mmCIF file of N, CA and C in Angstrom:
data_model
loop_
_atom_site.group_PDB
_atom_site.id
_atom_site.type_symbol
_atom_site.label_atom_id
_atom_site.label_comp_id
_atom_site.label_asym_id
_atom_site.label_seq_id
_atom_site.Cartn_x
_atom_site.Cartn_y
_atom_site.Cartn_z
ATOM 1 N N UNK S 607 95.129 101.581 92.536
ATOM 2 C CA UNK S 607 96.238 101.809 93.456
ATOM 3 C C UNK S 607 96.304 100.635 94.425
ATOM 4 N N UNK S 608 97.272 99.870 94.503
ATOM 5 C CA UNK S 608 97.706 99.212 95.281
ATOM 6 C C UNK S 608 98.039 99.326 96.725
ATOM 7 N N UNK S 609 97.854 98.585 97.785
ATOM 8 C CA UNK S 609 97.911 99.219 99.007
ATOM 9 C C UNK S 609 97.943 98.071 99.962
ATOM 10 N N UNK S 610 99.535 97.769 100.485
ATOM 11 C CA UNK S 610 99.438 96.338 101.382
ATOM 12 C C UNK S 610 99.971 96.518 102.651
ATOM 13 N N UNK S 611 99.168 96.565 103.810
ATOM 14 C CA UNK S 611 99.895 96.892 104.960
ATOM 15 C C UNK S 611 99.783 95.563 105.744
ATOM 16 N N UNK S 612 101.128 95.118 106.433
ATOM 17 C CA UNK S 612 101.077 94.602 107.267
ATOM 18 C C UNK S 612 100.813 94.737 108.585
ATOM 19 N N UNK S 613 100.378 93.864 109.117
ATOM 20 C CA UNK S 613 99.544 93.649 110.979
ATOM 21 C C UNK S 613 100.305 92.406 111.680
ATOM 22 N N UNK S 614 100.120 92.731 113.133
ATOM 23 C CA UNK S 614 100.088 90.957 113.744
ATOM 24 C C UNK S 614 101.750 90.854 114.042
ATOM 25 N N UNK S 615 102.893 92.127 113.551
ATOM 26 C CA UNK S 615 104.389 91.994 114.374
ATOM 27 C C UNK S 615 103.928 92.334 115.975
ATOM 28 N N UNK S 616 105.406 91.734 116.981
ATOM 29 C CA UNK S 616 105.638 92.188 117.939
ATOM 30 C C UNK S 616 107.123 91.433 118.729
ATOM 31 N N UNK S 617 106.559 91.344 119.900
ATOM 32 C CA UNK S 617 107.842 90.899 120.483
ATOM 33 C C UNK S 617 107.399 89.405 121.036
ATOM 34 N N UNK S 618 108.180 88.245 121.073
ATOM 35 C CA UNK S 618 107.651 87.170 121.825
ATOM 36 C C UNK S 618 108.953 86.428 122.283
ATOM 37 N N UNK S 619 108.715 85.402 122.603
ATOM 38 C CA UNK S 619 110.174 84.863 123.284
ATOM 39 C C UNK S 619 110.164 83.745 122.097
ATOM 40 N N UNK S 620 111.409 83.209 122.824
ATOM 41 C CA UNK S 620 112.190 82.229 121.719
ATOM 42 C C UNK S 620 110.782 81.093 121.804
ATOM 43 N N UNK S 621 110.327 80.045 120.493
ATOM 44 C CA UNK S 621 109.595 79.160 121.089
ATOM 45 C C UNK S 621 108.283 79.424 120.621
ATOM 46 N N UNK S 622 107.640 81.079 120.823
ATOM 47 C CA UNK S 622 106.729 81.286 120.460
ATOM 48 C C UNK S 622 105.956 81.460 119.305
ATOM 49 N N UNK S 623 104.669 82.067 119.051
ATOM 50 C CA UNK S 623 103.916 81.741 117.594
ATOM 51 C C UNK S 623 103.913 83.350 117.572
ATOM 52 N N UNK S 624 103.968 83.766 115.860
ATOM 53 C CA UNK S 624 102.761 85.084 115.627
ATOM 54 C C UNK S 624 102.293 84.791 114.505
ATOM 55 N N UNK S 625 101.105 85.390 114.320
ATOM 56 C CA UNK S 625 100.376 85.243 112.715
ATOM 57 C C UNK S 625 100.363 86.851 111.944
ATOM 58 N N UNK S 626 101.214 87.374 111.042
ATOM 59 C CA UNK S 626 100.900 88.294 110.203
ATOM 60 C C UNK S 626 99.820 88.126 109.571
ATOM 61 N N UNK S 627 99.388 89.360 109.001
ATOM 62 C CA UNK S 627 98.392 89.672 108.479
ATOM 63 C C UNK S 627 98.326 90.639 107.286
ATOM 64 N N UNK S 628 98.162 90.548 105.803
ATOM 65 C CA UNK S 628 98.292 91.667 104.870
ATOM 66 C C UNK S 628 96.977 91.401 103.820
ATOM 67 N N UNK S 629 96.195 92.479 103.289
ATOM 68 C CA UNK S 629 95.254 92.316 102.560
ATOM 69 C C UNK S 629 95.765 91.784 101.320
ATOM 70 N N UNK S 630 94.978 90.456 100.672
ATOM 71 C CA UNK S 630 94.971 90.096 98.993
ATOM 72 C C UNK S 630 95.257 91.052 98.731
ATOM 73 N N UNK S 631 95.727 91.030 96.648
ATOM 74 C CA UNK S 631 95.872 91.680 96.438
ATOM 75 C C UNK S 631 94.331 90.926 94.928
ATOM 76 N N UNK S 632 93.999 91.804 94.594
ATOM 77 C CA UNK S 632 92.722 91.584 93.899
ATOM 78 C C UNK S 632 92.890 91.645 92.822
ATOM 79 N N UNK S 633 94.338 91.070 91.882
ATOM 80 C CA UNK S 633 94.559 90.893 90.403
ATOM 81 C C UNK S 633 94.684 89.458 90.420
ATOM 82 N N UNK S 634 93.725 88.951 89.522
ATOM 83 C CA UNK S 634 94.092 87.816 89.363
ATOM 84 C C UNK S 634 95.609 86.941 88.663
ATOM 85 N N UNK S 635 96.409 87.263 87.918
ATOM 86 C CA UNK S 635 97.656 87.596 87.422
ATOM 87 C C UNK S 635 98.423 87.431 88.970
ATOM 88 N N UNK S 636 98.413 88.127 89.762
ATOM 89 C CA UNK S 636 99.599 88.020 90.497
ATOM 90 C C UNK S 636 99.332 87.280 91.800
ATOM 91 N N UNK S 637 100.547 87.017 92.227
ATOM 92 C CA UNK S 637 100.931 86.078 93.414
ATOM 93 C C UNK S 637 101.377 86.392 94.867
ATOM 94 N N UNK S 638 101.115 86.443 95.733
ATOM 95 C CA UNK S 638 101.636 87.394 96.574
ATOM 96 C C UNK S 638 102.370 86.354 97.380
ATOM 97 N N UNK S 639 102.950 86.797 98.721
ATOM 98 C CA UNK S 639 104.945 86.535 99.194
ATOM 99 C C UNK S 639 104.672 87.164 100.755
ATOM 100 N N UNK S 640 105.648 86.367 101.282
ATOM 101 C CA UNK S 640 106.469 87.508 102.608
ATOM 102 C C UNK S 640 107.998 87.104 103.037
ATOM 103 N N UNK S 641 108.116 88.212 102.500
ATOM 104 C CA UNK S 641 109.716 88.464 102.831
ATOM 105 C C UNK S 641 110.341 89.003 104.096
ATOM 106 N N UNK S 642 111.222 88.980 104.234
ATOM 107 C CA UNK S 642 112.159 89.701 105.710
ATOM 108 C C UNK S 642 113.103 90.037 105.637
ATOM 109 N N UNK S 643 113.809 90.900 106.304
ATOM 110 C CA UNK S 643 114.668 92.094 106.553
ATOM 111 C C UNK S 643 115.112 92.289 107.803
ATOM 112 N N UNK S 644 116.454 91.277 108.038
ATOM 113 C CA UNK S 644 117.120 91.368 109.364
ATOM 114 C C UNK S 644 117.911 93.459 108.713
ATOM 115 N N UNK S 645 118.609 93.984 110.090
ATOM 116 C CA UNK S 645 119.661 94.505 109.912
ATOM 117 C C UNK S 645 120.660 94.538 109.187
ATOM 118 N N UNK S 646 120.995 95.209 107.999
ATOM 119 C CA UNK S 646 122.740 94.796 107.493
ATOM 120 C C UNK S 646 122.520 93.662 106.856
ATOM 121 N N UNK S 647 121.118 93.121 106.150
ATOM 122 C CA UNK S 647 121.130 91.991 105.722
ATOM 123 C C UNK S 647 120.315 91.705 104.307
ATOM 124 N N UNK S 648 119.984 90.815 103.365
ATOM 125 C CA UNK S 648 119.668 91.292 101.796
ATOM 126 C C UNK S 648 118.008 90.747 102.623
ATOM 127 N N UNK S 649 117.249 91.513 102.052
ATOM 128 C CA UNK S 649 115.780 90.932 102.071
ATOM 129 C C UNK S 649 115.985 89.789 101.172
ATOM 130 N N UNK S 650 114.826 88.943 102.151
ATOM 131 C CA UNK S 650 115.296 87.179 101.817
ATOM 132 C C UNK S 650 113.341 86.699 101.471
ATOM 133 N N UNK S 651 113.116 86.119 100.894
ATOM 134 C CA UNK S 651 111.821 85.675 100.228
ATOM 135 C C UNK S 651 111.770 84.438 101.546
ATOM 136 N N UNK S 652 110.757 84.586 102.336
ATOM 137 C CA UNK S 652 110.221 83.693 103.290
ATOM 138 C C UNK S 652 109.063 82.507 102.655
ATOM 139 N N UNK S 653 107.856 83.240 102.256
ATOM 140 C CA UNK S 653 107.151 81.596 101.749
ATOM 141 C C UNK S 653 106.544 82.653 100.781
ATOM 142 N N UNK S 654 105.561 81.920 99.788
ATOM 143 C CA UNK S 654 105.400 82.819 98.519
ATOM 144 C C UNK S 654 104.024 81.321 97.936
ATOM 145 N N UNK S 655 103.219 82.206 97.690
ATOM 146 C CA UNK S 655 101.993 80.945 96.987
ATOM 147 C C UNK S 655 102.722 81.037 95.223
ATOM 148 N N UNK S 656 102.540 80.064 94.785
ATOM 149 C CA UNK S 656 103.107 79.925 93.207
ATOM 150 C C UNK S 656 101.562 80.042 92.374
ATOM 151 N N UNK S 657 101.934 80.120 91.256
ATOM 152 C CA UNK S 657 101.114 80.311 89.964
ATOM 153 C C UNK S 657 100.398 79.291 89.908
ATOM 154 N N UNK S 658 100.562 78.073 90.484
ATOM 155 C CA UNK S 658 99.658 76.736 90.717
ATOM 156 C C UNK S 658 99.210 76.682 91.365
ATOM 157 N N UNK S 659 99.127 77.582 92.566
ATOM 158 C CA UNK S 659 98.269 77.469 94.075
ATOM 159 C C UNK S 659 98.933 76.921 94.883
ATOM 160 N N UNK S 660 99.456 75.991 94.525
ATOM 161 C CA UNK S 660 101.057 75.494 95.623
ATOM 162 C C UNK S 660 101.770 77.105 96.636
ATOM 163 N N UNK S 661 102.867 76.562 97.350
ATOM 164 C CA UNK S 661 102.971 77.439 98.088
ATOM 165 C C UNK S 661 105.094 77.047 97.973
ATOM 166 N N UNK S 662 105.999 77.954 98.099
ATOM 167 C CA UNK S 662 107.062 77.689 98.134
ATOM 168 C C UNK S 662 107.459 77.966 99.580
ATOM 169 N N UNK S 663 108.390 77.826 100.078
ATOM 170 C CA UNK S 663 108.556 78.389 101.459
ATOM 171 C C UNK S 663 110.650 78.162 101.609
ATOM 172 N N UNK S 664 111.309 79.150 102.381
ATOM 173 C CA UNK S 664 112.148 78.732 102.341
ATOM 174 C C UNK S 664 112.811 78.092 103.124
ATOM 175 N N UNK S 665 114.297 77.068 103.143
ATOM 176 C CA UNK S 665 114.656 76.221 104.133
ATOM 177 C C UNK S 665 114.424 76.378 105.427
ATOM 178 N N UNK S 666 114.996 77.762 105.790
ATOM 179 C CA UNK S 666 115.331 78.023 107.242
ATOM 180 C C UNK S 666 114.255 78.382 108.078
ATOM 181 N N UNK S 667 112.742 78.263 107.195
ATOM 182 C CA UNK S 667 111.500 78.155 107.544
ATOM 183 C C UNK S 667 111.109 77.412 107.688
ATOM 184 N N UNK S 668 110.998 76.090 106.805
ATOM 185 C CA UNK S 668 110.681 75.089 106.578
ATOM 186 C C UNK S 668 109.857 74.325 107.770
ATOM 187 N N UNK S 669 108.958 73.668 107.984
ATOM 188 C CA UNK S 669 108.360 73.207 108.923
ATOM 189 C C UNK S 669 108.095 74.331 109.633
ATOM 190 N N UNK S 670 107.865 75.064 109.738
ATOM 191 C CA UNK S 670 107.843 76.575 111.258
ATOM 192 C C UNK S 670 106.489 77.519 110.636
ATOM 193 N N UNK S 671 106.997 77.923 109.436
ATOM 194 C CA UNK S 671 106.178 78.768 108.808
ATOM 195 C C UNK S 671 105.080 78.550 107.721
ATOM 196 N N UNK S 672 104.379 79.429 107.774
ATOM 197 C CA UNK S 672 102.983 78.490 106.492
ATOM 198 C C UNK S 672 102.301 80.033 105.926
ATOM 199 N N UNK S 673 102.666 79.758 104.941
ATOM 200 C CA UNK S 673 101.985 81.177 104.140
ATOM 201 C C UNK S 673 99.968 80.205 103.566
ATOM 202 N N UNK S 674 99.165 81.425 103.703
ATOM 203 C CA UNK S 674 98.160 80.927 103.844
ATOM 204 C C UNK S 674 96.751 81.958 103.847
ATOM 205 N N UNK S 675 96.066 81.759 102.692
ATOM 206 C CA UNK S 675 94.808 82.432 102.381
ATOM 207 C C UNK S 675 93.689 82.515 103.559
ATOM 208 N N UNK S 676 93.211 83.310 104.149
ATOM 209 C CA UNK S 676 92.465 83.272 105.281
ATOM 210 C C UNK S 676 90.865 84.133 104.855
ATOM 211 N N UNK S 677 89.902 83.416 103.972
ATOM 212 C CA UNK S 677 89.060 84.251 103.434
ATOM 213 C C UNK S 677 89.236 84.121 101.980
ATOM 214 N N UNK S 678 88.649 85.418 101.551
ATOM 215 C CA UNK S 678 88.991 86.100 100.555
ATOM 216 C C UNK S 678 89.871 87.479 100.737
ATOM 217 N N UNK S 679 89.972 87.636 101.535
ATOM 218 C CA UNK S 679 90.350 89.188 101.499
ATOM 219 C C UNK S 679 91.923 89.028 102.048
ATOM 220 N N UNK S 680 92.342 87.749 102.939
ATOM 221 C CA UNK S 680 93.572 88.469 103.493
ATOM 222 C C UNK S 680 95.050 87.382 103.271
ATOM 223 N N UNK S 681 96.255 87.903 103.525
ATOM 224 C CA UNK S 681 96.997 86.766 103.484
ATOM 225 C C UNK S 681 97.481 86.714 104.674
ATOM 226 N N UNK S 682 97.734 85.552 105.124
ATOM 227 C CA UNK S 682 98.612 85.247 106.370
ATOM 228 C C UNK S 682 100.248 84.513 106.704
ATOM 229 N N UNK S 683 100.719 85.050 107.609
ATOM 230 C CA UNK S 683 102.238 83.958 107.368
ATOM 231 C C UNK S 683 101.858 83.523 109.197
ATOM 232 N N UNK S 684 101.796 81.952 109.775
ATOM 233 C CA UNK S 684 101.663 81.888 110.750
ATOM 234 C C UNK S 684 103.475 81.310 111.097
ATOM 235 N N UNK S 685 103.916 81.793 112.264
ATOM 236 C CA UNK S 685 105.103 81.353 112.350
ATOM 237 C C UNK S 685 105.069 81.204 113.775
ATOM 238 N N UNK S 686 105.796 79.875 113.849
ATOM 239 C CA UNK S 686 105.730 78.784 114.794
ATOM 240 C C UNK S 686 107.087 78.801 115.226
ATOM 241 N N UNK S 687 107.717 78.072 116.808
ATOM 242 C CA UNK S 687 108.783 77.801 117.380
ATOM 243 C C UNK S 687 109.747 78.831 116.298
ATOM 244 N N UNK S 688 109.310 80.400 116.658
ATOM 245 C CA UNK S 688 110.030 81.243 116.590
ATOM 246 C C UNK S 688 111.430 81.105 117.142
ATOM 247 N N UNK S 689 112.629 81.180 116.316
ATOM 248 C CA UNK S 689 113.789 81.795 116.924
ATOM 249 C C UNK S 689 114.621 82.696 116.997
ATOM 250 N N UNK S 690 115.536 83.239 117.697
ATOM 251 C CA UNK S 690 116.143 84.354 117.636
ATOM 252 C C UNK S 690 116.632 84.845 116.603
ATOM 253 N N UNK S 691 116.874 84.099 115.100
ATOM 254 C CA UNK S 691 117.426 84.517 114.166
ATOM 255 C C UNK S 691 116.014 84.789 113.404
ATOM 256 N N UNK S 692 114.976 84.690 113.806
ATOM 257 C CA UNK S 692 113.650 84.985 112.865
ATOM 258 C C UNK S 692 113.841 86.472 113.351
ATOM 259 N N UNK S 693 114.084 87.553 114.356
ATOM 260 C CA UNK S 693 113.709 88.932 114.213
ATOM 261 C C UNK S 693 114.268 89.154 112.723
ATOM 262 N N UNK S 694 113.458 90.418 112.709
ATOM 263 C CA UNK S 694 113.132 90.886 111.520
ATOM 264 C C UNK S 694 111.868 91.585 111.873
ATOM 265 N N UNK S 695 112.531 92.714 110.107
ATOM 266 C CA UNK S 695 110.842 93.247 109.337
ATOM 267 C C UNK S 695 110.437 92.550 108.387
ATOM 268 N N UNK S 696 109.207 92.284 108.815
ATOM 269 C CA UNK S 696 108.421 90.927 107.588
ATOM 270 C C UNK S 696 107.766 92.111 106.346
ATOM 271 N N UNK S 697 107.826 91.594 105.889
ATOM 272 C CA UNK S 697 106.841 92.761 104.393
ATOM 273 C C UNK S 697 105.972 91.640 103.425
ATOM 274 N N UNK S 698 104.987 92.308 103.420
ATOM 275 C CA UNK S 698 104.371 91.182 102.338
ATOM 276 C C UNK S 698 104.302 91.929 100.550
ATOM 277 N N UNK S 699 103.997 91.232 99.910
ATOM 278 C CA UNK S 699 104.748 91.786 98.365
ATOM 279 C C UNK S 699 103.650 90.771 97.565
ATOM 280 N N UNK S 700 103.601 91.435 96.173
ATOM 281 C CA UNK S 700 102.745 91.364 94.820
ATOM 282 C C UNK S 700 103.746 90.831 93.703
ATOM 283 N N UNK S 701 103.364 90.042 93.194
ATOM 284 C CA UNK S 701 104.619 89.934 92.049
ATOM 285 C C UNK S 701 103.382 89.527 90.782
ATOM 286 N N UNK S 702 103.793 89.475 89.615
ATOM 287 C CA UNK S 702 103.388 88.908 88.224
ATOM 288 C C UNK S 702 103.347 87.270 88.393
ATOM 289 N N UNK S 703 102.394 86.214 88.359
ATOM 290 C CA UNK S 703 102.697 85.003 88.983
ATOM 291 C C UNK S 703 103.591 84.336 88.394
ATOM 292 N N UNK S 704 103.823 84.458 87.422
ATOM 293 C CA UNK S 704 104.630 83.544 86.458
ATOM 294 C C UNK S 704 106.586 84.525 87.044
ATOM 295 N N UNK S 705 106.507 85.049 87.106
ATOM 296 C CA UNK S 705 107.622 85.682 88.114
ATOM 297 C C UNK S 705 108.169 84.373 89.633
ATOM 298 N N UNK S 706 109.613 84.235 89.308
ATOM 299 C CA UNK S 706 110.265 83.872 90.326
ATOM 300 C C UNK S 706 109.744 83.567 91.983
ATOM 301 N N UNK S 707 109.753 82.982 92.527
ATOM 302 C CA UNK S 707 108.628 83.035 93.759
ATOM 303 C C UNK S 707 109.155 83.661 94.621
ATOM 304 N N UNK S 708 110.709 83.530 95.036
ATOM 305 C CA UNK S 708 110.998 83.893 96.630
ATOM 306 C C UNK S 708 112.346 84.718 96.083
ATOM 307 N N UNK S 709 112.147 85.524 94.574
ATOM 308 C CA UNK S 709 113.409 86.543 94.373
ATOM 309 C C UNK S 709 112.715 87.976 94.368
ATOM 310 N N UNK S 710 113.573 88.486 95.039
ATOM 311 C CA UNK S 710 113.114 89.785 95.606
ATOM 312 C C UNK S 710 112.573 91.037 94.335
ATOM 313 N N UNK S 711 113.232 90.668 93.556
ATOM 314 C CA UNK S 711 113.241 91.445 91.282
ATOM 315 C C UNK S 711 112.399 90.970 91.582
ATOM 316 N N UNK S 712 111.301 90.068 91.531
ATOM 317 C CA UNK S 712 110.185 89.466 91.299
ATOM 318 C C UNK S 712 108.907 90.593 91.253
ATOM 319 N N UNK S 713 109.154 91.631 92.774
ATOM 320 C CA UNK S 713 108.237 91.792 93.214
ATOM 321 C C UNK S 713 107.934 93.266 93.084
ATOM 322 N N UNK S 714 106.473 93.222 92.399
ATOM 323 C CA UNK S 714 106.315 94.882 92.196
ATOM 324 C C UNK S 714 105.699 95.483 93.365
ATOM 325 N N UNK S 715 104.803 95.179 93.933
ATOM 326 C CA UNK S 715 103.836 95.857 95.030
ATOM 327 C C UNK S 715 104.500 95.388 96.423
ATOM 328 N N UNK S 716 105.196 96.492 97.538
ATOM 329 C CA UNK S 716 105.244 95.793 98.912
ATOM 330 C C UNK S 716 104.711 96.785 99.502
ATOM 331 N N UNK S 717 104.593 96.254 100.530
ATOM 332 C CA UNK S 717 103.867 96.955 101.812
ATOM 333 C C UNK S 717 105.179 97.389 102.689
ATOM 334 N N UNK S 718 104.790 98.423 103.680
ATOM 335 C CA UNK S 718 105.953 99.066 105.071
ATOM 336 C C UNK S 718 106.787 98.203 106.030
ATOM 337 N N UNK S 719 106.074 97.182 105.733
ATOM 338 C CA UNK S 719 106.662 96.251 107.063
ATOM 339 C C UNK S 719 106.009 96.065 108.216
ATOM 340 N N UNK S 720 106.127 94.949 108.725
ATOM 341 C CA UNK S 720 105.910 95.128 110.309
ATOM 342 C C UNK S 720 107.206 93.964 111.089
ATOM 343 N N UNK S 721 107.148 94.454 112.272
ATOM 344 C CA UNK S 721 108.656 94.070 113.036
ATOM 345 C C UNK S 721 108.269 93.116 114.013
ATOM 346 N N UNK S 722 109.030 91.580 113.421
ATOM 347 C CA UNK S 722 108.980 90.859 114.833
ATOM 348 C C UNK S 722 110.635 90.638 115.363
ATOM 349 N N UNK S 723 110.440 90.442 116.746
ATOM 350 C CA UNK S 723 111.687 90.515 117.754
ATOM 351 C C UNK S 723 111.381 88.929 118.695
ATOM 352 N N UNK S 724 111.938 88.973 118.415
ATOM 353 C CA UNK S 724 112.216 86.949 119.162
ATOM 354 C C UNK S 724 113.493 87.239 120.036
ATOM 355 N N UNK S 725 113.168 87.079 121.775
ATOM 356 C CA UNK S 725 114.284 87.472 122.501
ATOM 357 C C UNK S 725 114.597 85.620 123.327
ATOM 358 N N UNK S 726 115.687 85.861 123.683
ATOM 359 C CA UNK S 726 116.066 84.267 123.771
ATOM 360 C C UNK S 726 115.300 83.850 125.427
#
């Protein structure tokens, strides 16, 4: 049984850092992700490690955010010069590695979410 909860949302101002937090997932086969979920909006694939160990990440992240193994046991997304369009629920997710990196079909296992709020 699979089981991924996210840690490490909250509230910070524009500018600021947070580091999520979600346990590996312990199949070797799959790849794990963190995605987000404004309001009224499609869950969007944020950064995602690939089948090579490489890491994908997307534009509007780009430079800010860093998906990133901390151990063995956990994954992390550290996100930097937060801005107001980063609120959101972050979710972290399991996919098959050879699966799409940052498409949402990709992904079999997610976790509940946790909520960050970036106020200006």
């Amino acid at each position: 049984q699979v089981q991924l909860v996210e840690s490490g949302g909250g509230s910070v101002q524009s500018g600021g850092s947070l580091r999520l937090s979600c346990p590996l997932i312990r199949y070797s086969r799959y790849c794990m992700a963190w995605f987000r979920q404004a309001p009224d909006t499609e869950r969007e694939g944020v950064a995602a490690f690939l089948a090579t160990g490489g890491t994908a990440v997307s534009a509007s992240v780009e430079g800010r955010f860093y998906i990133f193994q901390e151990g063995s046991d956990t994954l992390k997304l550290e996100m930097n010069d937060l801005k107001t369009e980063d609120t959101a629920m972050y979710y972290c997710a399991a996919r098959l590695c050879q699966s799409p990196a940052l498409q949402r079909d990709s992904y079999e296992y997610w976790g509940q979410g946790t909520q960050v709020t970036v106020s200006s």
